[in-house]
PDB file of C-alpha atoms in Angstrom:
ATOM      1  CA  MET R   1      11.660 -29.937  21.288  1.00  0.00           C
ATOM      2  CA  ASN R   2       8.223 -30.959  20.032  1.00  0.00           C
ATOM      3  CA  ARG R   3       6.124 -28.230  18.523  1.00  0.00           C
ATOM      4  CA  THR R   4       2.412 -28.507  18.047  1.00  0.00           C
ATOM      5  CA  ILE R   5       1.094 -26.930  14.915  1.00  0.00           C
ATOM      6  CA  LYS R   6      -2.432 -26.734  13.695  1.00  0.00           C
ATOM      7  CA  THR R   7      -1.864 -26.170  10.020  1.00  0.00           C
ATOM      8  CA  PHE R   8       1.267 -26.803   8.084  1.00  0.00           C
ATOM      9  CA  THR R   9       1.687 -26.069   4.427  1.00  0.00           C
ATOM     10  CA  PHE R  10       4.805 -26.987   2.576  1.00  0.00           C
ATOM     11  CA  ALA R  11       5.269 -26.683  -1.140  1.00  0.00           C
ATOM     12  CA  VAL R  12       7.833 -28.401  -3.317  1.00  0.00           C
ATOM     13  CA  LYS R  13       8.732 -27.689  -6.875  1.00  0.00           C
ATOM     14  CA  LEU R  14       8.295 -30.614  -9.245  1.00  0.00           C
ATOM     15  CA  PRO R  15       9.220 -30.601 -12.934  1.00  0.00           C
ATOM     16  CA  SER R  16       5.812 -30.816 -14.608  1.00  0.00           C
ATOM     17  CA  ARG R  17       7.136 -33.062 -17.345  1.00  0.00           C
ATOM     18  CA  ARG R  18       8.142 -35.759 -14.904  1.00  0.00           C
ATOM     19  CA  TYR R  19       5.087 -35.613 -12.693  1.00  0.00           C
ATOM     20  CA  PRO R  20       2.166 -34.602 -14.954  1.00  0.00           C
ATOM     21  CA  ILE R  21      -0.496 -36.158 -12.726  1.00  0.00           C
ATOM     22  CA  LEU R  22       0.911 -34.772  -9.483  1.00  0.00           C
ATOM     23  CA  SER R  23       1.331 -31.301 -10.896  1.00  0.00           C
ATOM     24  CA  ARG R  24      -2.275 -31.230 -12.017  1.00  0.00           C
ATOM     25  CA  ALA R  25      -3.165 -31.474  -8.341  1.00  0.00           C
ATOM     26  CA  GLY R  26      -1.330 -28.221  -7.661  1.00  0.00           C
ATOM     27  CA  PHE R  27      -2.410 -24.688  -8.264  1.00  0.00           C
ATOM     28  CA  GLU R  28      -3.791 -23.731 -11.642  1.00  0.00           C
ATOM     29  CA  GLY R  29      -1.080 -21.900 -13.494  1.00  0.00           C
ATOM     30  CA  ASP R  30       1.730 -22.615 -11.058  1.00  0.00           C
ATOM     31  CA  ASP R  31       1.610 -26.062 -12.471  1.00  0.00           C
ATOM     32  CA  TYR R  32       4.477 -27.597 -10.590  1.00  0.00           C
ATOM     33  CA  TRP R  33       3.904 -26.239  -7.092  1.00  0.00           C
ATOM     34  CA  LEU R  34       2.377 -29.076  -5.177  1.00  0.00           C
ATOM     35  CA  SER R  35       1.174 -28.078  -1.750  1.00  0.00           C
ATOM     36  CA  PHE R  36       1.233 -30.476   1.139  1.00  0.00           C
ATOM     37  CA  SER R  37      -1.123 -29.529   3.917  1.00  0.00           C
ATOM     38  CA  SER R  38      -1.650 -30.863   7.394  1.00  0.00           C
ATOM     39  CA  ALA R  39      -4.388 -33.043   5.937  1.00  0.00           C
ATOM     40  CA  TRP R  40      -1.784 -34.672   3.718  1.00  0.00           C
ATOM     41  CA  LEU R  41       0.521 -35.223   6.680  1.00  0.00           C
ATOM     42  CA  ASN R  42      -2.334 -36.704   8.665  1.00  0.00           C
ATOM     43  CA  ARG R  43      -3.282 -39.048   5.832  1.00  0.00           C
ATOM     44  CA  TRP R  44       0.161 -40.304   4.776  1.00  0.00           C
ATOM     45  CA  ILE R  45       2.961 -39.442   7.189  1.00  0.00           C
ATOM     46  CA  LEU R  46       1.508 -39.927  10.632  1.00  0.00           C
ATOM     47  CA  PRO R  47      -0.225 -43.305  10.058  1.00  0.00           C
ATOM     48  CA  SER R  48       3.008 -44.800   8.719  1.00  0.00           C
ATOM     49  CA  LYS R  49       4.820 -43.661  11.857  1.00  0.00           C
ATOM     50  CA  LEU R  50       2.040 -44.954  14.081  1.00  0.00           C
ATOM     51  CA  SER R  51       1.880 -48.343  12.394  1.00  0.00           C
ATOM     52  CA  GLN R  52       5.414 -49.007  13.620  1.00  0.00           C
ATOM     53  CA  ARG R  53       4.026 -49.033  17.160  1.00  0.00           C
ATOM     54  CA  ARG R  54       3.941 -52.505  18.697  1.00  0.00           C
ATOM     55  CA  THR R  55       0.471 -53.998  18.947  1.00  0.00           C
ATOM     56  CA  GLU R  56      -0.768 -57.100  20.656  1.00  0.00           C
ATOM     57  CA  PRO R  57      -1.215 -60.016  18.212  1.00  0.00           C
ATOM     58  CA  GLY R  58      -4.775 -60.449  17.056  1.00  0.00           C
ATOM     59  CA  LYS R  59      -5.741 -56.971  18.131  1.00  0.00           C
ATOM     60  CA  SER R  60      -6.127 -54.214  15.611  1.00  0.00           C
ATOM     61  CA  LEU R  61      -4.613 -50.834  16.384  1.00  0.00           C
ATOM     62  CA  LYS R  62      -7.357 -48.391  17.263  1.00  0.00           C
ATOM     63  CA  LEU R  63      -6.561 -44.734  17.202  1.00  0.00           C
ATOM     64  CA  PRO R  64      -8.604 -41.814  18.427  1.00  0.00           C
ATOM     65  CA  LYS R  65      -9.932 -39.795  15.507  1.00  0.00           C
ATOM     66  CA  ASN R  66      -8.947 -36.356  16.733  1.00  0.00           C
ATOM     67  CA  ARG R  67      -5.465 -37.197  17.883  1.00  0.00           C
ATOM     68  CA  PRO R  68      -2.998 -34.333  18.320  1.00  0.00           C
ATOM     69  CA  LYS R  69      -0.347 -33.764  15.665  1.00  0.00           C
ATOM     70  CA  TYR R  70       3.266 -33.329  16.710  1.00  0.00           C
ATOM     71  CA  LEU R  71       5.866 -32.342  14.219  1.00  0.00           C
ATOM     72  CA  ASN R  72       9.443 -31.481  15.085  1.00  0.00           C
ATOM     73  CA  LEU R  73      10.418 -28.909  12.489  1.00  0.00           C
ATOM     74  CA  LEU R  74      14.056 -29.047  13.628  1.00  0.00           C
ATOM     75  CA  ARG R  75      14.331 -32.749  12.824  1.00  0.00           C
ATOM     76  CA  ILE R  76      12.876 -32.606   9.321  1.00  0.00           C
ATOM     77  CA  LYS R  77      15.731 -32.947   6.860  1.00  0.00           C
ATOM     78  CA  GLN R  78      15.214 -31.627   3.367  1.00  0.00           C
ATOM     79  CA  PRO R  79      17.214 -32.637   0.276  1.00  0.00           C
ATOM     80  CA  ALA R  80      19.334 -29.941  -1.412  1.00  0.00           C
ATOM     81  CA  PRO R  81      16.803 -29.080  -4.181  1.00  0.00           C
ATOM     82  CA  ALA R  82      14.151 -28.461  -1.521  1.00  0.00           C
ATOM     83  CA  MET R  83      16.574 -26.240   0.424  1.00  0.00           C
ATOM     84  CA  VAL R  84      17.268 -24.193  -2.732  1.00  0.00           C
ATOM     85  CA  SER R  85      13.541 -23.834  -3.415  1.00  0.00           C
ATOM     86  CA  LEU R  86      12.726 -22.879   0.176  1.00  0.00           C
ATOM     87  CA  LEU R  87      15.609 -20.380   0.369  1.00  0.00           C
ATOM     88  CA  HIS R  88      14.488 -18.900  -2.966  1.00  0.00           C
ATOM     89  CA  ARG R  89      11.113 -18.189  -1.394  1.00  0.00           C
ATOM     90  CA  ILE R  90      12.463 -16.822   1.894  1.00  0.00           C
ATOM     91  CA  THR R  91      15.078 -14.629   0.192  1.00  0.00           C
ATOM     92  CA  GLY R  92      12.452 -13.446  -2.306  1.00  0.00           C
ATOM     93  CA  ALA R  93      10.134 -12.365   0.492  1.00  0.00           C
ATOM     94  CA  LEU R  94      12.963 -10.564   2.320  1.00  0.00           C
ATOM     95  CA  LEU R  95      14.186  -8.881  -0.870  1.00  0.00           C
ATOM     96  CA  PHE R  96      10.651  -7.539  -1.317  1.00  0.00           C
ATOM     97  CA  PHE R  97      10.545  -6.262   2.245  1.00  0.00           C
ATOM     98  CA  PRO R  98      12.694  -4.667   3.577  1.00  0.00           C
ATOM     99  CA  GLY R  99      14.876  -5.105   0.453  1.00  0.00           C
ATOM    100  CA  ILE R 100      13.121  -2.875  -2.120  1.00  0.00           C
ATOM    101  CA  PRO R 101      12.376   0.163   0.107  1.00  0.00           C
ATOM    102  CA  ALA R 102      15.891   0.040   1.605  1.00  0.00           C
ATOM    103  CA  PHE R 103      17.434  -0.087  -1.870  1.00  0.00           C
ATOM    104  CA  LEU R 104      15.328   2.841  -3.134  1.00  0.00           C
ATOM    105  CA  CYS R 105      16.244   4.865  -0.018  1.00  0.00           C
ATOM    106  CA  GLY R 106      19.925   4.201  -0.713  1.00  0.00           C
ATOM    107  CA  LEU R 107      19.577   5.102  -4.398  1.00  0.00           C
ATOM    108  CA  GLU R 108      17.820   8.359  -3.528  1.00  0.00           C
ATOM    109  CA  MET R 109      20.527   9.304  -1.005  1.00  0.00           C
ATOM    110  CA  ALA R 110      23.310   8.440  -3.458  1.00  0.00           C
ATOM    111  CA  LEU R 111      21.871  10.614  -6.243  1.00  0.00           C
ATOM    112  CA  SER R 112      20.138  13.561  -4.548  1.00  0.00           C
ATOM    113  CA  SER R 113      22.983  15.658  -3.083  1.00  0.00           C
ATOM    114  CA  PRO R 114      26.679  15.428  -2.089  1.00  0.00           C
ATOM    115  CA  GLU R 115      25.738  15.811   1.622  1.00  0.00           C
ATOM    116  CA  LYS R 116      23.282  12.896   1.486  1.00  0.00           C
ATOM    117  CA  TYR R 117      25.854  10.871  -0.484  1.00  0.00           C
ATOM    118  CA  ALA R 118      28.416  11.463   2.282  1.00  0.00           C
ATOM    119  CA  ARG R 119      25.866  10.476   4.927  1.00  0.00           C
ATOM    120  CA  LEU R 120      25.013   7.272   3.035  1.00  0.00           C
ATOM    121  CA  GLN R 121      28.732   6.492   2.786  1.00  0.00           C
ATOM    122  CA  ALA R 122      29.133   7.031   6.537  1.00  0.00           C
ATOM    123  CA  ILE R 123      26.184   4.742   7.286  1.00  0.00           C
ATOM    124  CA  LEU R 124      27.337   1.980   4.939  1.00  0.00           C
ATOM    125  CA  THR R 125      30.948   1.898   6.142  1.00  0.00           C
ATOM    126  CA  SER R 126      30.044   1.118   9.760  1.00  0.00           C
ATOM    127  CA  PRO R 127      30.894  -2.517  10.667  1.00  0.00           C
ATOM    128  CA  LEU R 128      27.288  -3.426  11.511  1.00  0.00           C
ATOM    129  CA  ALA R 129      26.037  -2.080   8.180  1.00  0.00           C
ATOM    130  CA  LYS R 130      28.748  -4.050   6.386  1.00  0.00           C
ATOM    131  CA  VAL R 131      27.520  -7.296   7.946  1.00  0.00           C
ATOM    132  CA  GLY R 132      23.953  -6.379   7.010  1.00  0.00           C
ATOM    133  CA  LEU R 133      25.029  -5.557   3.461  1.00  0.00           C
ATOM    134  CA  LEU R 134      26.871  -8.876   3.107  1.00  0.00           C
ATOM    135  CA  VAL R 135      23.839 -10.833   4.345  1.00  0.00           C
ATOM    136  CA  SER R 136      21.541  -8.909   1.950  1.00  0.00           C
ATOM    137  CA  LEU R 137      24.046  -9.537  -0.824  1.00  0.00           C
ATOM    138  CA  TRP R 138      23.943 -13.265  -0.102  1.00  0.00           C
ATOM    139  CA  PHE R 139      20.122 -13.187  -0.178  1.00  0.00           C
ATOM    140  CA  PHE R 140      20.284 -11.501  -3.579  1.00  0.00           C
ATOM    141  CA  VAL R 141      23.011 -13.750  -5.037  1.00  0.00           C
ATOM    142  CA  HIS R 142      21.256 -16.915  -3.880  1.00  0.00           C
ATOM    143  CA  HIS R 143      17.940 -15.722  -5.325  1.00  0.00           C
ATOM    144  CA  PHE R 144      19.738 -14.864  -8.583  1.00  0.00           C
ATOM    145  CA  CYS R 145      21.550 -18.230  -8.924  1.00  0.00           C
ATOM    146  CA  ALA R 146      18.520 -20.285  -7.863  1.00  0.00           C
ATOM    147  CA  GLY R 147      16.392 -18.290 -10.326  1.00  0.00           C
ATOM    148  CA  ILE R 148      18.732 -19.161 -13.195  1.00  0.00           C
ATOM    149  CA  ARG R 149      18.455 -22.824 -12.165  1.00  0.00           C
ATOM    150  CA  PHE R 150      14.650 -22.674 -12.143  1.00  0.00           C
ATOM    151  CA  VAL R 151      14.525 -21.072 -15.597  1.00  0.00           C
ATOM    152  CA  ALA R 152      16.895 -23.818 -16.847  1.00  0.00           C
ATOM    153  CA  LEU R 153      14.586 -26.465 -15.304  1.00  0.00           C
ATOM    154  CA  ASP R 154      11.605 -24.813 -17.039  1.00  0.00           C
ATOM    155  CA  LEU R 155      13.489 -25.167 -20.321  1.00  0.00           C
ATOM    156  CA  HIS R 156      14.002 -28.860 -19.445  1.00  0.00           C
ATOM    157  CA  TYR R 157      17.721 -28.547 -18.806  1.00  0.00           C
ATOM    158  CA  GLY R 158      18.956 -30.645 -15.900  1.00  0.00           C
ATOM    159  CA  ILE R 159      15.621 -32.171 -14.912  1.00  0.00           C
ATOM    160  CA  GLU R 160      17.066 -35.647 -14.292  1.00  0.00           C
ATOM    161  CA  LEU R 161      17.214 -36.353 -10.554  1.00  0.00           C
ATOM    162  CA  GLU R 162      21.013 -36.656 -10.341  1.00  0.00           C
ATOM    163  CA  GLN R 163      21.581 -33.428 -12.315  1.00  0.00           C
ATOM    164  CA  ALA R 164      18.914 -31.585 -10.324  1.00  0.00           C
ATOM    165  CA  ARG R 165      20.591 -32.609  -7.050  1.00  0.00           C
ATOM    166  CA  LEU R 166      24.017 -31.606  -8.356  1.00  0.00           C
ATOM    167  CA  THR R 167      22.904 -28.188  -9.669  1.00  0.00           C
ATOM    168  CA  SER R 168      21.086 -27.414  -6.420  1.00  0.00           C
ATOM    169  CA  LYS R 169      24.321 -28.045  -4.500  1.00  0.00           C
ATOM    170  CA  VAL R 170      26.201 -25.904  -7.028  1.00  0.00           C
ATOM    171  CA  VAL R 171      23.678 -23.073  -6.458  1.00  0.00           C
ATOM    172  CA  LEU R 172      24.047 -23.297  -2.659  1.00  0.00           C
ATOM    173  CA  VAL R 173      27.857 -23.181  -2.843  1.00  0.00           C
ATOM    174  CA  ALA R 174      27.998 -20.559  -5.631  1.00  0.00           C
ATOM    175  CA  GLY R 175      25.770 -18.215  -3.613  1.00  0.00           C
ATOM    176  CA  VAL R 176      28.280 -18.165  -0.757  1.00  0.00           C
ATOM    177  CA  ILE R 177      31.394 -18.010  -2.975  1.00  0.00           C
ATOM    178  CA  ILE R 178      30.094 -15.141  -5.154  1.00  0.00           C
ATOM    179  CA  THR R 179      29.012 -13.213  -2.045  1.00  0.00           C
ATOM    180  CA  VAL R 180      32.473 -13.587  -0.496  1.00  0.00           C
ATOM    181  CA  LEU R 181      34.130 -12.634  -3.813  1.00  0.00           C
ATOM    182  CA  ILE R 182      32.080  -9.431  -4.156  1.00  0.00           C
ATOM    183  CA  GLY R 183      32.765  -8.627  -0.489  1.00  0.00           C
ATOM    184  CA  VAL R 184      36.526  -9.026  -0.973  1.00  0.00           C
ATOM    185  CA  LEU R 185      36.466  -6.983  -4.229  1.00  0.00           C
ATOM    186  CA  THR R 186      34.477  -4.158  -2.597  1.00  0.00           C
ATOM    187  CA  TRP R 187      36.507  -3.845   0.591  1.00  0.00           C
TER     188      TRP R 187
ATOM    189  CA  MET E   1     -21.847 -43.119 -27.949  1.00  0.00           C
ATOM    190  CA  VAL E   2     -18.657 -41.374 -28.781  1.00  0.00           C
ATOM    191  CA  LYS E   3     -16.353 -40.861 -25.889  1.00  0.00           C
ATOM    192  CA  ARG E   4     -14.892 -37.413 -25.971  1.00  0.00           C
ATOM    193  CA  SER E   5     -11.406 -36.960 -24.610  1.00  0.00           C
ATOM    194  CA  VAL E   6     -11.419 -33.345 -23.533  1.00  0.00           C
ATOM    195  CA  ARG E   7      -8.806 -32.129 -21.097  1.00  0.00           C
ATOM    196  CA  LEU E   8     -10.539 -30.526 -18.186  1.00  0.00           C
ATOM    197  CA  THR E   9      -9.547 -26.925 -17.726  1.00  0.00           C
ATOM    198  CA  THR E  10     -10.509 -24.952 -14.693  1.00  0.00           C
ATOM    199  CA  GLY E  11      -9.558 -21.738 -12.984  1.00  0.00           C
ATOM    200  CA  ALA E  12      -9.122 -18.166 -14.081  1.00  0.00           C
ATOM    201  CA  ASN E  13      -6.370 -19.087 -16.569  1.00  0.00           C
ATOM    202  CA  TYR E  14      -4.147 -16.148 -15.649  1.00  0.00           C
ATOM    203  CA  GLY E  15      -1.564 -18.608 -14.314  1.00  0.00           C
ATOM    204  CA  LEU E  16       0.416 -18.919 -17.535  1.00  0.00           C
ATOM    205  CA  ARG E  17       0.637 -15.149 -18.019  1.00  0.00           C
ATOM    206  CA  ASP E  18       1.964 -14.680 -14.480  1.00  0.00           C
ATOM    207  CA  TRP E  19       4.322 -17.640 -14.763  1.00  0.00           C
ATOM    208  CA  LEU E  20       5.743 -16.308 -18.037  1.00  0.00           C
ATOM    209  CA  GLY E  21       5.803 -12.713 -16.775  1.00  0.00           C
ATOM    210  CA  GLN E  22       7.865 -13.734 -13.764  1.00  0.00           C
ATOM    211  CA  ARG E  23      10.441 -15.429 -15.984  1.00  0.00           C
ATOM    212  CA  VAL E  24      10.601 -12.695 -18.617  1.00  0.00           C
ATOM    213  CA  THR E  25      11.099  -9.994 -15.953  1.00  0.00           C
ATOM    214  CA  ALA E  26      13.750 -12.222 -14.328  1.00  0.00           C
ATOM    215  CA  VAL E  27      15.683 -12.423 -17.601  1.00  0.00           C
ATOM    216  CA  VAL E  28      15.380  -8.643 -18.169  1.00  0.00           C
ATOM    217  CA  MET E  29      16.748  -7.985 -14.662  1.00  0.00           C
ATOM    218  CA  ALA E  30      19.534 -10.564 -15.012  1.00  0.00           C
ATOM    219  CA  VAL E  31      20.739  -8.997 -18.290  1.00  0.00           C
ATOM    220  CA  PHE E  32      20.721  -5.494 -16.756  1.00  0.00           C
ATOM    221  CA  ILE E  33      22.521  -6.629 -13.594  1.00  0.00           C
ATOM    222  CA  LEU E  34      25.217  -8.542 -15.488  1.00  0.00           C
ATOM    223  CA  CYS E  35      25.845  -5.551 -17.824  1.00  0.00           C
ATOM    224  CA  LEU E  36      25.949  -3.168 -14.852  1.00  0.00           C
ATOM    225  CA  ALA E  37      28.265  -5.462 -12.878  1.00  0.00           C
ATOM    226  CA  GLY E  38      30.599  -5.697 -15.873  1.00  0.00           C
ATOM    227  CA  ALA E  39      30.634  -1.907 -16.309  1.00  0.00           C
ATOM    228  CA  LEU E  40      31.269  -1.348 -12.585  1.00  0.00           C
ATOM    229  CA  LEU E  41      34.106  -3.867 -12.656  1.00  0.00           C
ATOM    230  CA  VAL E  42      35.795  -2.146 -15.637  1.00  0.00           C
ATOM    231  CA  ALA E  43      35.279   1.467 -14.557  1.00  0.00           C
ATOM    232  CA  PRO E  44      33.917   1.955 -11.028  1.00  0.00           C
ATOM    233  CA  PRO E  45      32.387   5.472 -10.621  1.00  0.00           C
ATOM    234  CA  GLN E  46      34.274   7.682  -8.182  1.00  0.00           C
ATOM    235  CA  GLY E  47      32.270   9.524  -5.518  1.00  0.00           C
ATOM    236  CA  TYR E  48      29.043  11.495  -5.855  1.00  0.00           C
ATOM    237  CA  ALA E  49      30.028  13.178  -9.145  1.00  0.00           C
ATOM    238  CA  GLY E  50      30.838   9.788 -10.720  1.00  0.00           C
ATOM    239  CA  TRP E  51      27.470   8.233  -9.830  1.00  0.00           C
ATOM    240  CA  LYS E  52      25.654  11.408 -10.823  1.00  0.00           C
ATOM    241  CA  ALA E  53      27.337  11.278 -14.248  1.00  0.00           C
ATOM    242  CA  VAL E  54      26.286   7.626 -14.709  1.00  0.00           C
ATOM    243  CA  PHE E  55      22.635   8.479 -14.073  1.00  0.00           C
ATOM    244  CA  ALA E  56      22.752  11.733 -16.074  1.00  0.00           C
ATOM    245  CA  ASN E  57      22.710   9.598 -19.220  1.00  0.00           C
ATOM    246  CA  GLN E  58      19.123   9.345 -20.475  1.00  0.00           C
ATOM    247  CA  TRP E  59      19.577   5.745 -21.701  1.00  0.00           C
ATOM    248  CA  MET E  60      20.893   4.698 -18.300  1.00  0.00           C
ATOM    249  CA  ARG E  61      17.810   6.255 -16.677  1.00  0.00           C
ATOM    250  CA  ILE E  62      15.492   4.394 -19.043  1.00  0.00           C
ATOM    251  CA  ALA E  63      17.360   1.094 -18.532  1.00  0.00           C
ATOM    252  CA  ALA E  64      17.349   1.518 -14.747  1.00  0.00           C
ATOM    253  CA  PHE E  65      13.635   2.376 -14.785  1.00  0.00           C
ATOM    254  CA  LEU E  66      12.862  -0.697 -16.927  1.00  0.00           C
ATOM    255  CA  PHE E  67      14.899  -2.768 -14.466  1.00  0.00           C
ATOM    256  CA  LEU E  68      12.985  -1.383 -11.487  1.00  0.00           C
ATOM    257  CA  VAL E  69       9.556  -1.864 -13.126  1.00  0.00           C
ATOM    258  CA  SER E  70      10.548  -5.469 -13.958  1.00  0.00           C
ATOM    259  CA  LEU E  71      11.614  -5.881 -10.339  1.00  0.00           C
ATOM    260  CA  PHE E  72       8.255  -4.615  -9.023  1.00  0.00           C
ATOM    261  CA  TRP E  73       6.284  -6.794 -11.437  1.00  0.00           C
ATOM    262  CA  HIS E  74       8.412  -9.829 -10.528  1.00  0.00           C
ATOM    263  CA  ALA E  75       7.966  -9.062  -6.828  1.00  0.00           C
ATOM    264  CA  TRP E  76       4.185  -8.803  -7.209  1.00  0.00           C
ATOM    265  CA  ILE E  77       3.907 -12.287  -8.773  1.00  0.00           C
ATOM    266  CA  GLY E  78       6.216 -13.790  -6.150  1.00  0.00           C
ATOM    267  CA  VAL E  79       4.526 -12.161  -3.170  1.00  0.00           C
ATOM    268  CA  ARG E  80       1.081 -13.031  -4.545  1.00  0.00           C
ATOM    269  CA  ASN E  81       2.122 -16.698  -4.789  1.00  0.00           C
ATOM    270  CA  ILE E  82       3.452 -16.651  -1.229  1.00  0.00           C
ATOM    271  CA  LEU E  83       0.267 -15.028   0.094  1.00  0.00           C
ATOM    272  CA  MET E  84      -1.934 -17.523  -1.791  1.00  0.00           C
ATOM    273  CA  ASP E  85       0.047 -20.416  -0.315  1.00  0.00           C
ATOM    274  CA  TYR E  86       0.208 -19.352   3.324  1.00  0.00           C
ATOM    275  CA  VAL E  87      -2.554 -16.833   4.073  1.00  0.00           C
ATOM    276  CA  HIS E  88      -5.804 -18.728   3.882  1.00  0.00           C
ATOM    277  CA  ALA E  89      -8.186 -16.169   5.432  1.00  0.00           C
ATOM    278  CA  THR E  90      -9.634 -14.361   2.409  1.00  0.00           C
ATOM    279  CA  GLY E  91     -10.057 -10.975   4.108  1.00  0.00           C
ATOM    280  CA  VAL E  92      -6.505 -10.903   5.453  1.00  0.00           C
ATOM    281  CA  ARG E  93      -5.065 -12.071   2.137  1.00  0.00           C
ATOM    282  CA  LEU E  94      -7.008  -9.472   0.152  1.00  0.00           C
ATOM    283  CA  THR E  95      -5.880  -6.705   2.508  1.00  0.00           C
ATOM    284  CA  LEU E  96      -2.246  -7.791   2.253  1.00  0.00           C
ATOM    285  CA  GLN E  97      -2.461  -8.055  -1.552  1.00  0.00           C
ATOM    286  CA  ILE E  98      -3.919  -4.542  -1.809  1.00  0.00           C
ATOM    287  CA  LEU E  99      -1.146  -3.210   0.455  1.00  0.00           C
ATOM    288  CA  VAL E 100       1.489  -4.914  -1.707  1.00  0.00           C
ATOM    289  CA  ILE E 101       0.002  -3.482  -4.933  1.00  0.00           C
ATOM    290  CA  LEU E 102      -0.230   0.012  -3.465  1.00  0.00           C
ATOM    291  CA  SER E 103       3.351  -0.092  -2.159  1.00  0.00           C
ATOM    292  CA  LEU E 104       4.646  -1.316  -5.531  1.00  0.00           C
ATOM    293  CA  LEU E 105       2.788   1.486  -7.365  1.00  0.00           C
ATOM    294  CA  LEU E 106       4.283   3.949  -4.885  1.00  0.00           C
ATOM    295  CA  TYR E 107       7.762   2.505  -5.503  1.00  0.00           C
ATOM    296  CA  THR E 108       7.250   2.939  -9.264  1.00  0.00           C
ATOM    297  CA  VAL E 109       6.465   6.657  -8.885  1.00  0.00           C
ATOM    298  CA  TRP E 110       9.274   7.049  -6.347  1.00  0.00           C
ATOM    299  CA  SER E 111      11.891   5.415  -8.609  1.00  0.00           C
ATOM    300  CA  ALA E 112      10.848   7.622 -11.565  1.00  0.00           C
ATOM    301  CA  GLU E 113      11.255  10.648  -9.323  1.00  0.00           C
ATOM    302  CA  ILE E 114      14.680   9.470  -8.073  1.00  0.00           C
ATOM    303  CA  LEU E 115      15.958   8.780 -11.594  1.00  0.00           C
ATOM    304  CA  TRP E 116      14.646  11.892 -13.354  1.00  0.00           C
ATOM    305  CA  SER E 117      15.348  14.407 -10.622  1.00  0.00           C
ATOM    306  CA  ALA E 118      18.925  13.178 -10.267  1.00  0.00           C
TER     307      ALA E 118
END
């Protein structure tokens, strides 16, 4: 299950008020996106794992300089706020493409003529399309709820660790519940 | 010697404008969506004629167009951030960014056409 990767970039959102020094290390402007690169992993994560290796007493652990990096992406567990942030990014990218063009296509069909409206209705009522619609709806609802949370964090509401963890769980659950509710109301 | 304590500023300084723009467009979209959802819940339009009547209203067209322009602006900032974080080859990133800008401009024209020819 090990996967070798050459470069790995992972970004976490940090409230700039709590971590002013860390956030200065991030991108200019996006002042609380702190990027961790493979260099960071190499410097901090991997040595701490390797130092747990048993060494003979009196002998220092010598490591080759260009050692390979192994990182099992499936075994990395992220806390709930990180999941919300990551999902916000993934859903945002998917809402941009294919989300926006698909939505505009649908809007055009719904408004241009009765024949096209009927065809759109026929397409959207097929079971496969309904599943697709529900998944897209969840993408949108999650992005919406997580976005409200991020704006609240920017306004310094709920930036304490406990609150931030709680609201991120609320966002994850609310996304699913609202999606199901809209699905039930529509069909 | 007097030690000056000057905060070092670097970069192009467009970060704050983009950061704020993303949030302002998000709020504009959220308000529109919540109003629309409320209206749809109270009186859902029936069939083609119903939807056509909703978008025949000039104010609805303007509101929907403002929503869509906010959406495209918001999407540009988000996609630009994603590309800056993950695409490190300058040529590839520039090409992708140009494609994104062009597609969003196309969507803007397309949505105006959809709304005002309806």
